[in-house]
C-alpha cells in the first residue's frame, strides 16, 4: 500500500501533482490547506479562528491541523493516503509518526519538490486572479516562503534520515518543467 507525503514550498505544485498521484494510484488526497480553506469558507468556529493565519501566510496551530487530519487518516480503510502540505514542522512530523504508529500504517514515500523562488512567486502571481485565495498576493507569498524556509528543513532532515528504514523512501524531485514532466519524475520515484 502506498502512503505518501508531499513536501514543497508554496507554488511548487503539491496540489497539482497530488490530484494526479491520487487519481493514478487511487489514494485519499488529504490537503490541510484545502481542509482549512473549507472551514474558513463555511465560517465554522474553527474557520473563523484560523482565517487570519491563512491570510497572513502563517502556520495554524499544530493541534488544530492534527485534529483535521486525524479522522481522515483513521477512517481510510484499505486505501492509501497522500498528504499534501502536512507535516509542515518537526512537531507535526512527530505527531504524525505517533498517529501512524498507533494505526500501523507507515509512510512509504516522502517526495520533496524543489523549485526556485522566482518561479514560485511567478506561479502564485499568475494564480492570484483566479484562485480567490487571501494568501495569493506577492507580499503574503513571500511571507509563506519565509515560513517554509524556517520550518521545512527540520522536517526534510527528519525524513531523509529515515530513508530506507522501515520501508520509507525519500525522494527529491525537480518541480520545474511541464506538469506532465514533473508527474513522470514522480512515477519514476514511486516506481509502483
Ligand atoms: P496550502 O494550501 O498547503 O498552500 P501552500 O503550501 O502555500 O501551497 P500552494 O497551494 O500555494 O501551492 P502548491 O505547492 O500546492 O502548488 P499548486 O499545485 O497549487 O496552505 C495554505 C495555508 O494553510 C498555509 O499558509 C497555512 O496558513 C495553512 N496550513 C496548511 N497546512 C498547514 C499545516 N500543516 N500546518 C499549519 N498550517 C497549515 O501550484 C501553484 C500554481 O502553479 C498553480 O497555479 C498551478 O497551476 C501552477 N503549477 C503547478 N505545477 C506547475 C508546473 N509544473 N509548471 C508551471 N506551473 C505549475
mmCIF file of C-alpha atoms and ligand atoms in Angstrom:
data_model
loop_
_atom_site.group_PDB
_atom_site.id
_atom_site.type_symbol
_atom_site.label_atom_id
_atom_site.label_comp_id
_atom_site.label_asym_id
_atom_site.label_seq_id
_atom_site.Cartn_x
_atom_site.Cartn_y
_atom_site.Cartn_z
ATOM 1 C CA UNK A 1 0.000 0.000 0.000
ATOM 2 C CA UNK A 2 1.249 3.491 -0.859
ATOM 3 C CA UNK A 3 1.224 6.130 1.899
ATOM 4 C CA UNK A 4 2.828 9.272 0.514
ATOM 5 C CA UNK A 5 3.853 12.647 1.962
ATOM 6 C CA UNK A 6 4.435 15.622 -0.358
ATOM 7 C CA UNK A 7 6.682 18.424 0.866
ATOM 8 C CA UNK A 8 7.426 21.604 -1.028
ATOM 9 C CA UNK A 9 7.267 25.381 -0.859
ATOM 10 C CA UNK A 10 4.123 27.332 -1.751
ATOM 11 C CA UNK A 11 3.542 27.137 -5.504
ATOM 12 C CA UNK A 12 5.817 24.126 -6.011
ATOM 13 C CA UNK A 13 2.986 22.040 -7.459
ATOM 14 C CA UNK A 14 1.963 19.909 -4.466
ATOM 15 C CA UNK A 15 -1.767 20.343 -5.100
ATOM 16 C CA UNK A 16 -1.448 19.908 -8.874
ATOM 17 C CA UNK A 17 0.596 16.723 -8.608
ATOM 18 C CA UNK A 18 -1.402 15.436 -5.627
ATOM 19 C CA UNK A 19 -4.521 15.303 -7.826
ATOM 20 C CA UNK A 20 -2.662 13.298 -10.440
ATOM 21 C CA UNK A 21 -0.977 10.954 -7.985
ATOM 22 C CA UNK A 22 -4.160 10.275 -6.017
ATOM 23 C CA UNK A 23 -6.089 9.508 -9.205
ATOM 24 C CA UNK A 24 -3.353 7.330 -10.670
ATOM 25 C CA UNK A 25 -2.815 5.249 -7.527
ATOM 26 C CA UNK A 26 -6.338 5.630 -6.039
ATOM 27 C CA UNK A 27 -5.090 7.326 -2.891
ATOM 28 C CA UNK A 28 -7.048 9.503 -0.487
ATOM 29 C CA UNK A 29 -5.790 13.055 -1.099
ATOM 30 C CA UNK A 30 -5.592 14.909 2.199
ATOM 31 C CA UNK A 31 -4.647 18.586 1.817
ATOM 32 C CA UNK A 32 -4.507 20.506 5.086
ATOM 33 C CA UNK A 33 -4.646 23.811 3.182
ATOM 34 C CA UNK A 34 -7.877 22.724 1.437
ATOM 35 C CA UNK A 35 -9.391 21.460 4.699
ATOM 36 C CA UNK A 36 -8.592 24.771 6.389
ATOM 37 C CA UNK A 37 -9.937 26.856 3.474
ATOM 38 C CA UNK A 38 -13.180 24.843 3.571
ATOM 39 C CA UNK A 39 -13.557 25.660 7.262
ATOM 40 C CA UNK A 40 -12.929 29.347 6.531
ATOM 41 C CA UNK A 41 -15.446 29.354 3.636
ATOM 42 C CA UNK A 42 -18.101 27.688 5.814
ATOM 43 C CA UNK A 43 -17.397 30.218 8.588
ATOM 44 C CA UNK A 44 -17.234 27.458 11.186
ATOM 45 C CA UNK A 45 -15.812 28.421 14.608
ATOM 46 C CA UNK A 46 -12.571 26.701 13.611
ATOM 47 C CA UNK A 47 -12.572 28.529 10.261
ATOM 48 C CA UNK A 48 -13.144 31.900 11.908
ATOM 49 C CA UNK A 49 -10.327 31.228 14.363
ATOM 50 C CA UNK A 50 -7.751 30.416 11.658
ATOM 51 C CA UNK A 51 -8.754 32.825 8.846
ATOM 52 C CA UNK A 52 -6.211 35.464 9.851
ATOM 53 C CA UNK A 53 -3.376 32.960 9.999
ATOM 54 C CA UNK A 54 -4.139 31.797 6.464
ATOM 55 C CA UNK A 55 -4.450 35.361 5.175
ATOM 56 C CA UNK A 56 -1.056 36.202 6.673
ATOM 57 C CA UNK A 57 0.613 33.007 5.452
ATOM 58 C CA UNK A 58 1.354 31.828 8.994
ATOM 59 C CA UNK A 59 1.073 28.273 10.256
ATOM 60 C CA UNK A 60 -2.117 27.261 12.044
ATOM 61 C CA UNK A 61 -1.612 25.633 15.482
ATOM 62 C CA UNK A 62 -0.344 22.048 15.294
ATOM 63 C CA UNK A 63 -3.189 20.543 17.343
ATOM 64 C CA UNK A 64 -5.858 22.122 15.128
ATOM 65 C CA UNK A 65 -4.307 20.685 11.984
ATOM 66 C CA UNK A 66 -3.763 17.292 13.628
ATOM 67 C CA UNK A 67 -7.454 17.273 14.573
ATOM 68 C CA UNK A 68 -8.372 17.853 10.923
ATOM 69 C CA UNK A 69 -6.303 15.016 9.511
ATOM 70 C CA UNK A 70 -6.832 12.504 12.313
ATOM 71 C CA UNK A 71 -10.364 11.465 11.364
ATOM 72 C CA UNK A 72 -9.436 11.259 7.682
ATOM 73 C CA UNK A 73 -6.395 9.077 8.289
ATOM 74 C CA UNK A 74 -8.050 6.759 10.764
ATOM 75 C CA UNK A 75 -11.049 6.108 8.514
ATOM 76 C CA UNK A 76 -9.252 5.223 5.278
ATOM 77 C CA UNK A 77 -9.969 1.512 5.295
ATOM 78 C CA UNK A 78 -7.810 -0.232 2.717
ATOM 79 C CA UNK A 79 -6.976 2.964 0.816
ATOM 80 C CA UNK A 80 -3.520 4.513 0.939
ATOM 81 C CA UNK A 81 -3.099 8.220 1.653
ATOM 82 C CA UNK A 82 -1.430 11.186 0.052
ATOM 83 C CA UNK A 83 -0.653 14.015 2.460
ATOM 84 C CA UNK A 84 -0.302 17.411 0.758
ATOM 85 C CA UNK A 85 1.030 20.226 2.962
ATOM 86 C CA UNK A 86 1.366 18.144 6.117
ATOM 87 C CA UNK A 87 3.545 17.811 8.146
ATOM 88 C CA UNK A 88 4.952 21.329 7.969
ATOM 89 C CA UNK A 89 7.161 21.492 11.030
ATOM 90 C CA UNK A 90 9.031 18.969 13.149
ATOM 91 C CA UNK A 91 6.347 18.773 15.835
ATOM 92 C CA UNK A 92 3.735 17.887 13.192
ATOM 93 C CA UNK A 93 6.093 15.237 11.786
ATOM 94 C CA UNK A 94 6.408 13.699 15.254
ATOM 95 C CA UNK A 95 2.648 13.891 15.880
ATOM 96 C CA UNK A 96 2.052 12.198 12.538
ATOM 97 C CA UNK A 97 4.547 9.439 13.321
ATOM 98 C CA UNK A 98 2.812 8.737 16.636
ATOM 99 C CA UNK A 99 -0.597 8.598 14.951
ATOM 100 C CA UNK A 100 0.633 6.306 12.165
ATOM 101 C CA UNK A 101 2.353 4.010 14.649
ATOM 102 C CA UNK A 102 -0.904 3.685 16.582
ATOM 103 C CA UNK A 103 -2.803 2.623 13.468
ATOM 104 C CA UNK A 104 0.117 0.637 11.992
ATOM 105 C CA UNK A 105 0.121 2.485 8.715
ATOM 106 C CA UNK A 106 3.671 3.613 7.928
ATOM 107 C CA UNK A 107 4.675 6.238 5.398
ATOM 108 C CA UNK A 108 6.107 4.536 2.302
ATOM 109 C CA UNK A 109 7.329 7.573 0.313
ATOM 110 C CA UNK A 110 8.244 11.174 1.020
ATOM 111 C CA UNK A 111 8.660 13.446 -2.002
ATOM 112 C CA UNK A 112 10.178 16.888 -1.731
ATOM 113 C CA UNK A 113 9.647 19.295 -4.649
ATOM 114 C CA UNK A 114 12.365 21.807 -5.449
ATOM 115 C CA UNK A 115 11.548 24.979 -7.405
ATOM 116 C CA UNK A 116 13.408 28.313 -7.478
ATOM 117 C CA UNK A 117 11.929 31.224 -5.534
ATOM 118 C CA UNK A 118 11.477 33.358 -8.667
ATOM 119 C CA UNK A 119 9.416 30.615 -10.336
ATOM 120 C CA UNK A 120 7.332 30.112 -7.177
ATOM 121 C CA UNK A 121 6.451 33.796 -6.918
ATOM 122 C CA UNK A 122 5.629 33.946 -10.616
ATOM 123 C CA UNK A 123 3.304 30.887 -10.360
ATOM 124 C CA UNK A 124 1.486 32.323 -7.339
ATOM 125 C CA UNK A 125 1.201 35.717 -9.021
ATOM 126 C CA UNK A 126 -0.291 34.059 -12.122
ATOM 127 C CA UNK A 127 -2.814 32.182 -9.997
ATOM 128 C CA UNK A 128 -3.815 35.265 -7.985
ATOM 129 C CA UNK A 129 -6.588 36.438 -10.340
ATOM 130 C CA UNK A 130 -8.359 33.050 -10.419
ATOM 131 C CA UNK A 131 -7.734 31.439 -7.029
ATOM 132 C CA UNK A 132 -9.592 33.894 -4.798
ATOM 133 C CA UNK A 133 -7.122 32.922 -2.046
ATOM 134 C CA UNK A 134 -6.432 35.600 0.539
ATOM 135 C CA UNK A 135 -2.774 34.488 0.646
ATOM 136 C CA UNK A 136 -2.049 34.687 -3.088
ATOM 137 C CA UNK A 137 -0.619 38.217 -3.090
ATOM 138 C CA UNK A 138 3.085 38.605 -3.822
ATOM 139 C CA UNK A 139 3.627 40.059 -0.348
ATOM 140 C CA UNK A 140 1.980 37.154 1.507
ATOM 141 C CA UNK A 141 3.570 34.636 -0.883
ATOM 142 C CA UNK A 142 6.984 35.945 0.232
ATOM 143 C CA UNK A 143 5.929 35.519 3.864
ATOM 144 C CA UNK A 144 4.724 31.970 3.128
ATOM 145 C CA UNK A 145 8.095 31.188 1.542
ATOM 146 C CA UNK A 146 9.878 32.553 4.560
ATOM 147 C CA UNK A 147 7.733 30.415 6.914
ATOM 148 C CA UNK A 148 8.524 27.419 4.695
ATOM 149 C CA UNK A 149 12.282 28.024 4.877
ATOM 150 C CA UNK A 150 12.050 28.478 8.631
ATOM 151 C CA UNK A 151 10.324 25.160 9.379
ATOM 152 C CA UNK A 152 10.743 22.752 6.478
ATOM 153 C CA UNK A 153 14.462 21.957 6.774
ATOM 154 C CA UNK A 154 13.930 20.037 10.037
ATOM 155 C CA UNK A 155 11.063 18.044 8.502
ATOM 156 C CA UNK A 156 13.095 17.189 5.410
ATOM 157 C CA UNK A 157 16.077 16.111 7.523
ATOM 158 C CA UNK A 158 13.743 14.049 9.723
ATOM 159 C CA UNK A 159 12.551 12.049 6.713
ATOM 160 C CA UNK A 160 15.882 11.995 4.879
ATOM 161 C CA UNK A 161 17.448 10.426 7.947
ATOM 162 C CA UNK A 162 14.834 7.668 7.817
ATOM 163 C CA UNK A 163 15.414 6.958 4.117
ATOM 164 C CA UNK A 164 15.483 3.191 3.517
ATOM 165 C CA UNK A 165 14.467 2.414 7.116
ATOM 166 C CA UNK A 166 11.174 0.660 7.813
ATOM 167 C CA UNK A 167 10.253 0.796 4.138
ATOM 168 C CA UNK A 168 10.303 4.612 3.920
ATOM 169 C CA UNK A 169 11.846 6.096 0.794
ATOM 170 C CA UNK A 170 12.741 9.762 0.439
ATOM 171 C CA UNK A 171 12.961 11.451 -2.973
ATOM 172 C CA UNK A 172 13.823 14.957 -4.095
ATOM 173 C CA UNK A 173 12.041 15.800 -7.339
ATOM 174 C CA UNK A 174 12.718 18.771 -9.626
ATOM 175 C CA UNK A 175 9.372 20.593 -9.741
ATOM 176 C CA UNK A 176 10.268 22.703 -12.793
ATOM 177 C CA UNK A 177 9.025 21.683 -16.228
ATOM 178 C CA UNK A 178 5.571 20.892 -17.537
ATOM 179 C CA UNK A 179 3.036 19.269 -15.206
ATOM 180 C CA UNK A 180 3.418 16.068 -17.266
ATOM 181 C CA UNK A 181 7.189 16.141 -16.979
ATOM 182 C CA UNK A 182 7.045 16.534 -13.193
ATOM 183 C CA UNK A 183 4.478 13.732 -12.948
ATOM 184 C CA UNK A 184 6.771 11.445 -14.992
ATOM 185 C CA UNK A 185 9.558 12.081 -12.462
ATOM 186 C CA UNK A 186 7.183 11.194 -9.637
ATOM 187 C CA UNK A 187 6.214 7.963 -11.386
ATOM 188 C CA UNK A 188 9.884 7.005 -11.555
ATOM 189 C CA UNK A 189 10.321 7.857 -7.867
ATOM 190 C CA UNK A 190 7.261 5.893 -6.774
ATOM 191 C CA UNK A 191 8.071 3.044 -9.158
ATOM 192 C CA UNK A 192 4.837 1.418 -8.173
HETATM 193 P P1 LIG B 1 -1.511 25.181 1.368
HETATM 194 O O1 LIG B 1 -2.858 25.158 0.809
HETATM 195 O O2 LIG B 1 -0.861 23.919 1.714
HETATM 196 O O3 LIG B 1 -0.660 26.089 0.430
HETATM 197 P P2 LIG B 1 0.887 26.169 0.084
HETATM 198 O O4 LIG B 1 1.769 25.186 0.720
HETATM 199 O O5 LIG B 1 1.232 27.594 0.331
HETATM 200 O O6 LIG B 1 0.918 25.762 -1.398
HETATM 201 P P3 LIG B 1 0.084 26.262 -2.651
HETATM 202 O O7 LIG B 1 -1.286 25.727 -2.617
HETATM 203 O O8 LIG B 1 0.256 27.725 -2.876
HETATM 204 O O9 LIG B 1 0.970 25.610 -3.766
HETATM 205 P P4 LIG B 1 1.180 24.094 -4.199
HETATM 206 O O10 LIG B 1 2.551 23.643 -3.848
HETATM 207 O O11 LIG B 1 0.018 23.250 -3.771
HETATM 208 O O12 LIG B 1 1.174 24.301 -5.758
HETATM 209 P P5 LIG B 1 -0.054 24.239 -6.761
HETATM 210 O O13 LIG B 1 -0.189 22.876 -7.319
HETATM 211 O O14 LIG B 1 -1.241 24.875 -6.137
HETATM 212 O O15 LIG B 1 -1.508 26.052 2.739
HETATM 213 C C1 LIG B 1 -2.135 27.307 2.803
HETATM 214 C C2 LIG B 1 -2.098 27.813 4.239
HETATM 215 O O16 LIG B 1 -2.837 26.926 5.094
HETATM 216 C C3 LIG B 1 -0.721 27.895 4.895
HETATM 217 O O17 LIG B 1 -0.046 29.100 4.574
HETATM 218 C C4 LIG B 1 -1.094 27.825 6.379
HETATM 219 O O18 LIG B 1 -1.616 29.057 6.817
HETATM 220 C C5 LIG B 1 -2.230 26.811 6.364
HETATM 221 N N1 LIG B 1 -1.745 25.427 6.501
HETATM 222 C C6 LIG B 1 -1.832 24.444 5.574
HETATM 223 N N2 LIG B 1 -1.285 23.313 6.024
HETATM 224 C C7 LIG B 1 -0.865 23.576 7.285
HETATM 225 C C8 LIG B 1 -0.204 22.802 8.262
HETATM 226 N N3 LIG B 1 0.154 21.521 8.037
HETATM 227 N N4 LIG B 1 0.086 23.398 9.448
HETATM 228 C C9 LIG B 1 -0.251 24.675 9.700
HETATM 229 N N5 LIG B 1 -0.878 25.474 8.813
HETATM 230 C C10 LIG B 1 -1.170 24.927 7.606
HETATM 231 O O19 LIG B 1 0.523 25.148 -7.939
HETATM 232 C C11 LIG B 1 0.668 26.538 -7.776
HETATM 233 C C12 LIG B 1 0.394 27.208 -9.130
HETATM 234 O O20 LIG B 1 1.402 26.790 -10.055
HETATM 235 C C13 LIG B 1 -0.954 26.799 -9.762
HETATM 236 O O21 LIG B 1 -1.493 27.891 -10.455
HETATM 237 C C14 LIG B 1 -0.571 25.674 -10.741
HETATM 238 O O22 LIG B 1 -1.458 25.585 -11.832
HETATM 239 C C15 LIG B 1 0.817 26.102 -11.170
HETATM 240 N N6 LIG B 1 1.684 24.964 -11.464
HETATM 241 C C16 LIG B 1 1.705 23.745 -10.859
HETATM 242 N N7 LIG B 1 2.651 22.965 -11.413
HETATM 243 C C17 LIG B 1 3.249 23.711 -12.380
HETATM 244 C C18 LIG B 1 4.315 23.445 -13.305
HETATM 245 N N8 LIG B 1 4.956 22.246 -13.330
HETATM 246 N N9 LIG B 1 4.694 24.442 -14.140
HETATM 247 C C19 LIG B 1 4.049 25.662 -14.118
HETATM 248 N N10 LIG B 1 3.018 25.967 -13.271
HETATM 249 C C20 LIG B 1 2.635 24.982 -12.413
#
